[in-house]
XYZ file of C-alpha atoms in Angstrom:
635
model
C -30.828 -18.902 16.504
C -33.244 -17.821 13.671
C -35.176 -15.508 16.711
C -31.601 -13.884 16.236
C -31.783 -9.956 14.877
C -28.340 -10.173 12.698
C -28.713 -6.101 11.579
C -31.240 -2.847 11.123
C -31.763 -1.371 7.329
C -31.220 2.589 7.706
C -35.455 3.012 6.292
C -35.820 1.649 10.445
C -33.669 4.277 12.104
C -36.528 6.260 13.497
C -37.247 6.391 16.939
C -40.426 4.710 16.971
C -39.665 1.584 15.009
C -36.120 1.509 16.719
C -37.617 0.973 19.953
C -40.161 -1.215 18.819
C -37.443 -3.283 17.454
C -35.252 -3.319 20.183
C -37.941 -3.491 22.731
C -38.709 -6.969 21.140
C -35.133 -8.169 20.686
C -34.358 -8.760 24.605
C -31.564 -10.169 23.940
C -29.619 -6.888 22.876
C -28.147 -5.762 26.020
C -25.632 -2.931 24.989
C -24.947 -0.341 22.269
C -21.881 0.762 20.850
C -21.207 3.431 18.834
C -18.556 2.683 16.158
C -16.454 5.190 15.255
C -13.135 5.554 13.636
C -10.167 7.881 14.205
C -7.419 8.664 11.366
C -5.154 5.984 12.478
C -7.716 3.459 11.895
C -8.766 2.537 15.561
C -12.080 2.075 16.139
C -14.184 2.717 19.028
C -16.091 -0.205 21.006
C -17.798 0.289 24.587
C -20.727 -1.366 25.764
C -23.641 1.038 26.891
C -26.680 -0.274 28.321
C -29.523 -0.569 25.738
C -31.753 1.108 28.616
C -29.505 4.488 28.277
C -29.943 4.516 24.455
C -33.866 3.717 25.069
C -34.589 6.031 27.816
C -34.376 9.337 25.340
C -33.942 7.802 21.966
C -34.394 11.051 20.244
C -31.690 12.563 22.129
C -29.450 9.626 21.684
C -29.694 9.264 17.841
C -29.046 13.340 17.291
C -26.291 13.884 19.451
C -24.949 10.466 20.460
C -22.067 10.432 23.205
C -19.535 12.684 24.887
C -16.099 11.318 25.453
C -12.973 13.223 26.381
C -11.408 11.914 23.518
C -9.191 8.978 24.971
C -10.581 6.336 22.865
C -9.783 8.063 19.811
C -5.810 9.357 18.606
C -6.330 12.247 17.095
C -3.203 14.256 17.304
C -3.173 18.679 16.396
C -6.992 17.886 16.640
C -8.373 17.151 19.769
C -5.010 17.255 21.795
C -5.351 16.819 25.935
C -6.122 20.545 27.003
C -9.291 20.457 23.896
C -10.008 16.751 24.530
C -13.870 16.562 24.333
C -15.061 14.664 21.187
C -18.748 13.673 20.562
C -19.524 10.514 18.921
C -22.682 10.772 16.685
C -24.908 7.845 14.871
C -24.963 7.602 11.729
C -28.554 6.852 10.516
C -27.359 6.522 6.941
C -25.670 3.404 7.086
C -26.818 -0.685 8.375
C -26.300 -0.926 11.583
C -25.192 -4.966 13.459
C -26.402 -6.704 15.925
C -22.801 -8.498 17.532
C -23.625 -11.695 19.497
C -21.433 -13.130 22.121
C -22.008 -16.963 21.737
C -20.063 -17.611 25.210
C -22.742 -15.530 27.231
C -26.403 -16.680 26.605
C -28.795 -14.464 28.501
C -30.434 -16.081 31.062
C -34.327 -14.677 30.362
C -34.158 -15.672 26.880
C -32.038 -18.315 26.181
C -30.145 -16.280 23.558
C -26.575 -15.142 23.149
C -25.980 -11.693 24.312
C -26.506 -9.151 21.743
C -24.839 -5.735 21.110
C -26.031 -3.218 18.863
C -22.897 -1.661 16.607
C -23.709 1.943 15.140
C -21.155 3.127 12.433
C -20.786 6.353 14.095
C -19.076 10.158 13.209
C -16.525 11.508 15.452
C -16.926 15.696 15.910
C -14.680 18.094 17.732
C -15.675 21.316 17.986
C -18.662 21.356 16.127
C -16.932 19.822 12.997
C -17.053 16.057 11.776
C -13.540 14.446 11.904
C -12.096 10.995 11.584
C -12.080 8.754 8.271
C -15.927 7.977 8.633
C -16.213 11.654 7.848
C -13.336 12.345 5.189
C -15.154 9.663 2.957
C -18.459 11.177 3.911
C -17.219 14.398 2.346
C -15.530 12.974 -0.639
C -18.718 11.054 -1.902
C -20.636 14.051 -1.384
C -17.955 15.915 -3.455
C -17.492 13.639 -5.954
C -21.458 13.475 -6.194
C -22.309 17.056 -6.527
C -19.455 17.870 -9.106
C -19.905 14.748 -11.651
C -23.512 16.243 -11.900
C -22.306 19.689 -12.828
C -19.274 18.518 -15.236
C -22.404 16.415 -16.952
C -24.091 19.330 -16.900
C -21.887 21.158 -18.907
C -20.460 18.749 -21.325
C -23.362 17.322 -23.714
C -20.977 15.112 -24.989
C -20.016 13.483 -22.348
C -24.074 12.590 -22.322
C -24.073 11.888 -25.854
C -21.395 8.963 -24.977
C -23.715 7.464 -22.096
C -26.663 7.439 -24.055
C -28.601 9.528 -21.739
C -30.461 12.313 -23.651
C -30.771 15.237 -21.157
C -29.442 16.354 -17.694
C -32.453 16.338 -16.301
C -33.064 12.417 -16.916
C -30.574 12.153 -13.902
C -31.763 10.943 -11.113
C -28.599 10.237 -8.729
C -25.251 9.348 -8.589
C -24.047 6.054 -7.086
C -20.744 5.334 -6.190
C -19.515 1.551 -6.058
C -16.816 -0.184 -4.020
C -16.107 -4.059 -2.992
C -12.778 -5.372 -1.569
C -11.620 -8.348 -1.050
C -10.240 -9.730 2.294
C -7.262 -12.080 2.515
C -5.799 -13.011 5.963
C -3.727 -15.811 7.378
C -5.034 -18.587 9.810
C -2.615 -20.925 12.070
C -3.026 -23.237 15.116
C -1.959 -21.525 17.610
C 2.036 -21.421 18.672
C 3.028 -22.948 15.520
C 5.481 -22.037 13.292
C 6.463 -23.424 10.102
C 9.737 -23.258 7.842
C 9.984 -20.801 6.105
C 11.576 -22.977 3.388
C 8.118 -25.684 3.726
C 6.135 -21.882 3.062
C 7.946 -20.792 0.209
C 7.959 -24.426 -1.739
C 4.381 -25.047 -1.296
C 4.407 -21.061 -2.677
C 5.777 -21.406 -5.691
C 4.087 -25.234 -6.591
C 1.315 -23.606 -6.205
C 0.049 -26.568 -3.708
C -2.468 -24.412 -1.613
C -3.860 -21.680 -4.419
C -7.714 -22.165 -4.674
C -7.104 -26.052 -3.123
C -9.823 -28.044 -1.076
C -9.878 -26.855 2.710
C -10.444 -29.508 4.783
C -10.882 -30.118 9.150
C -11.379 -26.877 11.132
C -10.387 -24.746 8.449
C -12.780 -25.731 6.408
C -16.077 -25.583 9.023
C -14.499 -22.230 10.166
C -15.055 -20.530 6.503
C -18.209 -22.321 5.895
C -19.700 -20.870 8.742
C -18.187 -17.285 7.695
C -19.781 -17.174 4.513
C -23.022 -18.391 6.494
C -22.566 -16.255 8.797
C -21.893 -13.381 6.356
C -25.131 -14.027 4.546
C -27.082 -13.748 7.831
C -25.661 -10.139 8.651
C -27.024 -9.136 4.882
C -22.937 -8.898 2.889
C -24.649 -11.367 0.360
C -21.040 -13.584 0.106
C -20.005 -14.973 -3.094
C -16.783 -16.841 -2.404
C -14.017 -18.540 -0.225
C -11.208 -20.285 -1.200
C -7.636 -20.600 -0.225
C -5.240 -18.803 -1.260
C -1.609 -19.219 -2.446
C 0.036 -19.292 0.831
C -0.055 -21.703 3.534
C 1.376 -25.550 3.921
C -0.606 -28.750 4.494
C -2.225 -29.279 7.892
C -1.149 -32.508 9.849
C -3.564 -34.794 11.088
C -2.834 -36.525 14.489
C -3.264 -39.909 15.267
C -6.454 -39.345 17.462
C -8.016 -37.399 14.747
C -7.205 -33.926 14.889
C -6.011 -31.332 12.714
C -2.498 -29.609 13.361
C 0.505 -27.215 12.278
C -2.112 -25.237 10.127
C -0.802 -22.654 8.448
C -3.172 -20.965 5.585
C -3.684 -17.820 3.834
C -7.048 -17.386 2.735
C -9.714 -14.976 0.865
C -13.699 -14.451 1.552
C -15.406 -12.170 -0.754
C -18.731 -10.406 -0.868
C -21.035 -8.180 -3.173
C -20.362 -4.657 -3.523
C -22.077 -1.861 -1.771
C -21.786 2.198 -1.422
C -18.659 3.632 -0.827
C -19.431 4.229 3.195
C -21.352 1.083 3.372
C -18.804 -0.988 1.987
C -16.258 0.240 4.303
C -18.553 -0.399 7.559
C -18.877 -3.693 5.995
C -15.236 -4.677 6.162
C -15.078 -3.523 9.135
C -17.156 -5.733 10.868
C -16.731 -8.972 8.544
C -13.200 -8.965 10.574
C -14.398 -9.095 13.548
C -17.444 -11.934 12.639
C -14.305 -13.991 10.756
C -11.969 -13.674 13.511
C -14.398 -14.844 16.556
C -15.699 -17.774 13.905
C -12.106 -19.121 13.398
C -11.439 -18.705 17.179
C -14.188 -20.476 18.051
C -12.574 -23.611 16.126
C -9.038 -23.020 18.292
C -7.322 -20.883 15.321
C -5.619 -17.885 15.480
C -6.506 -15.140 12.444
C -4.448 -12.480 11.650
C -5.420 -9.442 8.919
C -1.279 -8.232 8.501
C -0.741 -7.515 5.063
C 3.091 -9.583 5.729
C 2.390 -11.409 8.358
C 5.533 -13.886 7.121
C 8.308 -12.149 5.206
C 9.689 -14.051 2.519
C 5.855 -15.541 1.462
C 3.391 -14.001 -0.128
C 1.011 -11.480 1.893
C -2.154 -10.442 2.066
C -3.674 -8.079 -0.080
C -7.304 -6.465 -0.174
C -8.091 -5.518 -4.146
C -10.345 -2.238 -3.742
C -12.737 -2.323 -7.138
C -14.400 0.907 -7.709
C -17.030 2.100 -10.045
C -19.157 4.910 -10.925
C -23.070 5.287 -12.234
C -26.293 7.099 -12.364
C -29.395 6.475 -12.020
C -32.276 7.902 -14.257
C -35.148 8.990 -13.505
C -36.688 5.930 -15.368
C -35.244 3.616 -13.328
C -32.365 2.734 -15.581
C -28.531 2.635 -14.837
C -25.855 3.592 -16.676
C -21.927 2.999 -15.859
C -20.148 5.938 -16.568
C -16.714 4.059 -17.018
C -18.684 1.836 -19.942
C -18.261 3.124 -23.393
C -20.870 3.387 -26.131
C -19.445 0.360 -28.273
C -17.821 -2.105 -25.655
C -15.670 -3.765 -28.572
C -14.947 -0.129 -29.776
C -13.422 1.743 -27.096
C -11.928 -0.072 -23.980
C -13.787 2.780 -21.832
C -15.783 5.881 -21.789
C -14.273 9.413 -21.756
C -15.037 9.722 -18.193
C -13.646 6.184 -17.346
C -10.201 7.593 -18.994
C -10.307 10.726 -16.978
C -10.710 8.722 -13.720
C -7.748 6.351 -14.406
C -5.561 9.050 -15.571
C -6.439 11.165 -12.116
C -5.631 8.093 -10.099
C -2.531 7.224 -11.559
C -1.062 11.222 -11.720
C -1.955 11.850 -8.548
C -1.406 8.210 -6.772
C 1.889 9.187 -4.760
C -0.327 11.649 -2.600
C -3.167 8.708 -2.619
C -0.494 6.085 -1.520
C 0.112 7.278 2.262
C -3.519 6.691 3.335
C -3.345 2.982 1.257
C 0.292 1.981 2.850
C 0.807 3.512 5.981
C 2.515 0.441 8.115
C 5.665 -1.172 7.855
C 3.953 -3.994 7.343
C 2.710 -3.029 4.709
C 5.812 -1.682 2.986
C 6.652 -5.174 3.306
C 4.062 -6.456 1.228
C 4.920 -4.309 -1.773
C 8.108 -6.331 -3.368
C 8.450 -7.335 -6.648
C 8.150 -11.037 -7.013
C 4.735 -11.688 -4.843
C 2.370 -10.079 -7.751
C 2.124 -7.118 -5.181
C 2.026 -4.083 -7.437
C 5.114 -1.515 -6.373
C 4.885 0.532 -10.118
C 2.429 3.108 -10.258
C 1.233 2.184 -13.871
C -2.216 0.477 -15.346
C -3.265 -2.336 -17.533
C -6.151 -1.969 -19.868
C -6.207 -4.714 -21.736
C -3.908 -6.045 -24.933
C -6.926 -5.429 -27.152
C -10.265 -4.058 -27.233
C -12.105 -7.013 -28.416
C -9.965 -9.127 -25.870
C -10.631 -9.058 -22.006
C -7.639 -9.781 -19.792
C -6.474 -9.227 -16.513
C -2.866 -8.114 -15.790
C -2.313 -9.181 -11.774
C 1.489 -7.064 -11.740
C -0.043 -3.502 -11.974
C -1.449 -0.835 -10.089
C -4.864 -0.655 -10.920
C -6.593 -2.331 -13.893
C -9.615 -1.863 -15.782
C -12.687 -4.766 -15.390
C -14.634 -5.226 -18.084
C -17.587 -7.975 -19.140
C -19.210 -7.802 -22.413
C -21.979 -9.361 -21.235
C -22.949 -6.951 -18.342
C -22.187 -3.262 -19.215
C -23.077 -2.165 -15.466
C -19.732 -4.082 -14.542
C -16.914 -2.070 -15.692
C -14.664 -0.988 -12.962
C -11.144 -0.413 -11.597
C -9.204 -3.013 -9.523
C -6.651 -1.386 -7.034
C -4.532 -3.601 -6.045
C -2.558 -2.075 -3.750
C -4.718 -2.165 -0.621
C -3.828 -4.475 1.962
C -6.120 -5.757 5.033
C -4.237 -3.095 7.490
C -5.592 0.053 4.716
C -7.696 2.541 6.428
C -10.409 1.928 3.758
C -12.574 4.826 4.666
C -9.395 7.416 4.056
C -8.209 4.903 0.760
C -11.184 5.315 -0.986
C -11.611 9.000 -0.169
C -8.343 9.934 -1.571
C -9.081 7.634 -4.600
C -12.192 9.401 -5.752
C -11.021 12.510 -5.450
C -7.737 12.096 -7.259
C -10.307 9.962 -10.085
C -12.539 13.701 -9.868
C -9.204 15.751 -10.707
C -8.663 13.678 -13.350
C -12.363 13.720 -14.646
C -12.166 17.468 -14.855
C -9.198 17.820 -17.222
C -10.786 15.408 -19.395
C -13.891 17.618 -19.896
C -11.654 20.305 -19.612
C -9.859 19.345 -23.076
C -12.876 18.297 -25.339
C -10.618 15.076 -26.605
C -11.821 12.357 -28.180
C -11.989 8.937 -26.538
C -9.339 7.689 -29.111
C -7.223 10.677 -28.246
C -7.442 9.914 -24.579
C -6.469 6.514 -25.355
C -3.531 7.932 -26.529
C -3.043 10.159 -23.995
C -2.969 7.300 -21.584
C -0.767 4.943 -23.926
C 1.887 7.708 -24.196
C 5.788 6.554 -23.905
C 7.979 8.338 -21.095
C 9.099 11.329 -22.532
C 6.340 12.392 -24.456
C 4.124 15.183 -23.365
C 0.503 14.937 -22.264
C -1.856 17.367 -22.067
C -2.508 15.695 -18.481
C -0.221 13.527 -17.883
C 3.149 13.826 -16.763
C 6.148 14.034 -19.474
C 8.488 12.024 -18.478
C 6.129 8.974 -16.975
C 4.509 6.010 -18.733
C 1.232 4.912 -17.484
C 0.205 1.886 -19.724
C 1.780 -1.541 -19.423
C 0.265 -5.141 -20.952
C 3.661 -6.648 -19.679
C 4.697 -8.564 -16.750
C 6.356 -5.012 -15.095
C 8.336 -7.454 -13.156
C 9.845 -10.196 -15.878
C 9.860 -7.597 -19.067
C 11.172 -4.417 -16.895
C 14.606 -4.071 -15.097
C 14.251 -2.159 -12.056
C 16.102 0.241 -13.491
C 13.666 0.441 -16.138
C 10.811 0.402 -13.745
C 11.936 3.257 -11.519
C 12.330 5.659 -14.752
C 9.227 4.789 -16.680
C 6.407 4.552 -13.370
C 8.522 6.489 -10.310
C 10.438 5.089 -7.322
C 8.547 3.002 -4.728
C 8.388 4.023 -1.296
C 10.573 2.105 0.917
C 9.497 3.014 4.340
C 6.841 4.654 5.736
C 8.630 7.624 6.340
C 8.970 8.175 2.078
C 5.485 7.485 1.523
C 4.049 10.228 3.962
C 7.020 12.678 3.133
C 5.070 12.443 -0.238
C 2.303 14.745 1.430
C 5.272 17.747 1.759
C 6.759 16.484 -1.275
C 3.906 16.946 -4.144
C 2.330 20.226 -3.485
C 0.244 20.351 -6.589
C -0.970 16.945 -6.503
C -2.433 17.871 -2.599
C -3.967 20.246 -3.285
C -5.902 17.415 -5.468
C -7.184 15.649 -2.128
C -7.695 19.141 -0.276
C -10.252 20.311 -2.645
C -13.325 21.281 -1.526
C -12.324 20.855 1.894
C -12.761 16.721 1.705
C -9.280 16.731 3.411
C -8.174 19.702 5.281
C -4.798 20.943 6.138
C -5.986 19.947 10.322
C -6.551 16.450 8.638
C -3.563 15.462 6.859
C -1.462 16.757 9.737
C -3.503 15.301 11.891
C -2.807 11.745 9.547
C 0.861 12.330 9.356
C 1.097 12.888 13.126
C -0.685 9.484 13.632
C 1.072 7.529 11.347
C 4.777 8.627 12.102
C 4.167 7.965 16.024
C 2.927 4.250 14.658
C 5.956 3.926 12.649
C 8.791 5.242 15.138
C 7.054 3.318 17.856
C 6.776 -0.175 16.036
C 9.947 0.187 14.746
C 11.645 0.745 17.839
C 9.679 -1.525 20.423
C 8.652 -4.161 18.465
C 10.821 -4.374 14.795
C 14.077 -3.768 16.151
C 13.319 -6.233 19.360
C 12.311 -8.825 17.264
C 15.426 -8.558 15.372
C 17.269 -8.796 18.398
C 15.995 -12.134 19.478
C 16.511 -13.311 15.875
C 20.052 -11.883 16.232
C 20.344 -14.160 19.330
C 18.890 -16.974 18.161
C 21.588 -17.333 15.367
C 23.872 -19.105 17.357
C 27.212 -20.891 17.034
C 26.082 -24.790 16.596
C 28.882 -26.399 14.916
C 31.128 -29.381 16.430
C 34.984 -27.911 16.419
C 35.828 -31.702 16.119
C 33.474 -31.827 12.817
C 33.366 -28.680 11.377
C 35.290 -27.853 8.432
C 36.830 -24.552 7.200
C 33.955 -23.812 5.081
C 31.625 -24.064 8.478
C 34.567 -21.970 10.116
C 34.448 -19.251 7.102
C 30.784 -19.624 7.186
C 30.017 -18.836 10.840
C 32.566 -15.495 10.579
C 30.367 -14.819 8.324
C 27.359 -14.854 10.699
C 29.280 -13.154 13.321
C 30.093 -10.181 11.676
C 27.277 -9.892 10.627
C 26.114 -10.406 14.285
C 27.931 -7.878 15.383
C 26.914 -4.814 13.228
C 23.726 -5.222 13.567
C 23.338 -5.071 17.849
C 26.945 -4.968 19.821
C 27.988 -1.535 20.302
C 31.611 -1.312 21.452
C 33.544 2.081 23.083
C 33.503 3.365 19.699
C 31.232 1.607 17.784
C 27.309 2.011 17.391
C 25.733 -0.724 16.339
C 22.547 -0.428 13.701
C 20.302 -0.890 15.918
C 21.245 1.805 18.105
C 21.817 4.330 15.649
C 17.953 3.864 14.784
C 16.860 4.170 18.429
C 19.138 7.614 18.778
C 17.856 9.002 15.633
C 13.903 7.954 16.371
C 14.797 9.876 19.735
C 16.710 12.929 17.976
C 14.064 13.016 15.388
C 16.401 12.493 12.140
C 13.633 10.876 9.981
C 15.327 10.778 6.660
C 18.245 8.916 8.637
C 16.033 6.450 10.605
C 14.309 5.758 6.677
C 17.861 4.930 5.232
C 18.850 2.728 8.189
C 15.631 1.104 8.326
C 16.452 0.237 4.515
C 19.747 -1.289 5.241
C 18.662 -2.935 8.702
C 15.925 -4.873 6.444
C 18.638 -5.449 4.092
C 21.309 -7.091 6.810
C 18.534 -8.891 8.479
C 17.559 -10.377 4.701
C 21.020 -11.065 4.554
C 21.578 -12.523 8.098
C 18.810 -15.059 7.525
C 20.177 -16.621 4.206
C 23.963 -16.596 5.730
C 22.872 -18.735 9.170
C 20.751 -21.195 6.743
C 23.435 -21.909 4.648
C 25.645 -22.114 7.631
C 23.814 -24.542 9.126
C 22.804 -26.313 5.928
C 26.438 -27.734 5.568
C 25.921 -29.540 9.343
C 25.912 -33.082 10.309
C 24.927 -32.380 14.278
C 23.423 -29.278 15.444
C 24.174 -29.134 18.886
């Protein structure tokens, strides 16, 4: 397997060395160009490497035609203005994807296909997320440059003496990937989950049989496609395997994380892109089923995917300098431009939030009591001298003393399901807005530390009045909710109220429609997308499943044994039963009222019943364990 080509560095995207390359790599039979709509579905076909070598010119400038079926997007490229070209990007690493089940016969090798990040265009204009975060870097790029430009001081603070010492910007990102794997067809307590939860039994614990070789070989594996991985580990979810008498491993349940070094803000999302799919065919390969929902098991903790972000520039001398790092690291706990960019993700996040949670899965996720963040607030540390790391906020700041390139923001609101391209995008453009003011206002870094440290109810000249951004608490242990909602905003319950935030907050749009990064075509295009995901889910596959939990919460005392508490009990259940799926002559039950309204289009009901269907079914699961927790015989 060394003979193996694992991926191509953009410097060999030419045409000649391309088909040197592939000329001497028989094995790679296909090419696929990669591309991603704004609903996060991403193209994969399998051309013949012949078609792509036959006029490699042609094929790297203009790509493929398609009449747009393989991608959704909806007020764009609708069914009478279909066609939609798919063009290589030459900017990015491209993979090599092997199929280990089909070895090619003339060289002994698994079959190879060639994956090409690619940009979707329709009518001469580049759409889909690839594209939106293509913009925004370029954005973000050219106007950093001019606000350093203009503000001397803002030099002064980075310790670079003149403009012109520039070189170029570089944007940073890294996430980390958590998932869930489990033998398939098993399912465990939920009870057995939540124990081994809160004991903390599986959190950064040894992995052992199939598990174990599985992630091995994915960091291996990671290494040889160029990520450069720095850890696995286990993480707090999952129960002990079971090992069977003739030696194999069973009833696994785990939640996991793999990490890897940071990259460029487009390269890093290609990355994660395709470490899924190299994960998931590894742990398949050792009989395992993988799954990337961000709540795959409600009740247990989720899966998140922390997005870190950074800023710097280049000089001309070859040197790099952070502009989130202050001057005096046990001074200030950032620069002026680091303040600017928290502030501007924080003001603006309830437009930014849409493109990060956009499934009601992932709505899920986001309860207090699973160190998901809900509050839109920020931890900067309890003192400047002092690094810590508060894990029940928003976003935090990332500092080492001992490596001044390092100073970042942790969003921890991303889950595996983000569109990462889009989540990013919106991120540094609500950081740019923020940026701005701070020039804008000639403050001092201790005044901005202020500014960002101001209680609810006092005004900012940025910030909003009657919001608190700063928290070195537990939000969830020293806050009510009460308290919470007032001081950091209401959470989004449903998908519906998160994208309703794109009508709702005019000003703060206008944020992520600057500069044309996101257009108005877009962000219809986005909300179109995601509401037909959310009515659809919800009423094929949430309120189904509900149904057959409905069923299964069955009647299973013995009349001749049961007592009047297991009588009282059961009513309970019943009722409960009831309202949630039997309609009568005049009576609707819940879940028909959300199917009528998904098909009368009532979205603001369809939110508030979803809200108290989650509730009952919440409800409905603790009443029939309790019922039958008072059982001798469960028949």
């Amino acid at each position: 397997m060394d003979k193996l080509l694992y991926f191509i560095e953009p410097e060999k995207h030419d045409s000649k060395t391309l088909k040197s390359l592939l000329e001497s790599h028989k094995e790679i039979k296909f090419v696929s160009l990669v591309a991603v709509d704004l609903g996060n579905n991403h193209t994969d076909e399998k051309i013949p490497i012949n078609v792509m070598l036959s006029d490699i010119e042609e094929f790297l400038k203009n790509g493929v035609q398609t009449d747009g079926s393989s991608v959704y997007l909806p007020e764009i490229a609708e069914l009478n203005d279909a066609k939609v070209d798919i063009i290589p990007d030459l900017n990015v690493k491209w993979f090599i994807d092997y199929n280990y089940n089909f070895i090619d016969a003339d060289t002994n090798l698994p079959t190879g296909t060639l994956l090409i990040p690619s940009f979707l265009k329709h009518r001469d204009k580049l759409i889909g997320s690839r594209s939106v975060l293509k913009s925004a870097v370029d954005n973000f790029k050219k106007q950093i440059l001019n606000i350093l430009n203009n503000n001397a001081s803002l030099l002064d603070e980075l310790n670079i003496q003149s403009y012109n010492d520039i070189d170029q910007v570089l944007l940073t990102t890294a996430t980390e990937l958590e998932f869930w794997v489990q033998t398939p067809g098993d399912k465990a307590e939920f009870e057995h989950l939540s124990t081994s939860q809160n004991l903390k039994e599986q959190y950064w614990k040894r992995t052992v049989g199939p598990v174990r070789s599985a992630m091995e070989k994915s960091l291996i594996m990671l290494n040889k496609y160029g990520y450069e991985a720095e850890m696995g580990h286990k993480e707090v979810g999952g129960i002990p395997s079971s090992l069977t008498k003739d030696g194999k491993f069973t009833h696994i349940m785990e939640q996991l994380e793999i990490d890897w070094k940071y990259s460029n803000a487009m390269q890093t999302s290609d990355n994660e892109l395709f470490a899924k799919e190299i994960i998931k065919d590894i742990f398949v390969s050792y009989g395992l089923d993988v799954t990337f929902l961000a709540k795959p098991i409600e009740g247990v903790a989720g899966s998140g995917e922390h997005t870190h972000v950074g800023v710097a520039v280049k000089l001309k001398d070859g040197s790099m300098r952070n502009l989130f790092t202050p001057s005096d690291m046990k001074k200030y706990f950032m620069s002026s431009i680091g303040w600017g960019s928290l502030m501007g993700l924080l003001k603006n996040y309830e437009v930014i939030n849409p493109f990060i949670t956009s499934t009601n899965d992932a709505l899920n996720r986001l309860k207090p009591g699973f160190e998901a963040p809900v509050c839109i607030v920020s931890s900067i540390g309890h003192e400047v001298e002092t690094l810590s790391r508060n894990r029940t906020i928003l976003a935090g700041l990332i500092r080492d003393f001992n490596n001044p390139l390092a100073t970042r923001f942790e969003v921890r609101v991303p889950n595996p399901t983000t569109n990462t391209y889009l989540a990013t995008a919106s991120i540094y453009q609500a950081m740019l807005d923020g940026i701005k003011a701070i020039a804008k206002s000639g403050k001092s870094n201790k005044e901005l530390e202020k500014e960002f440290s101001k209680s609810a109810g006092e005004e900012g000249f940025y910030l909003e009045k009657d919001r608190a951004y700063r928290s070195e608490y537990d939000v969830f242990e020293h806050y009510t909710e009460e308290e919470r909602n007032r001081l950091f905003g209401i959470p989004p319950a449903t998908v519906w109220e998160n994208i309703s935030n794109l009508d709702k907050y005019h000003e703060k749009l206008k944020v992520l429609l600057d500069n044309d990064v996101f257009t108005e075509k877009i962000i219809a295009s986005y909300k179109s997308s995601i509401l037909m995901q959310w009515t659809t889910e919800l009423k094929n596959r949430i309120i189904p499943s509900n149904i057959e939990l409905v069923r299964e919460c069955k009647k299973v005392h013995d009349i001749d044994y049961a007592t009047d508490l297991d009588v009282v009990n059961w009513e309970k259940v019943n009722q409960l039963r009831y309202y949630l799926m039997k309609d009568s002559l005049n009576h609707k039950s819940l879940f028909t009222r959300i199917r009528e309204g998904i098909d009368n289009k009532d979205y603001n009901l369809v939110s508030d019943l979803q809200i108290e269907m989650n509730d009952k079914i919440t409800l409905l699961k603790k009443l029939y364990a309790n019922y039958k927790r008072n059982l001798f015989n469960i028949y």
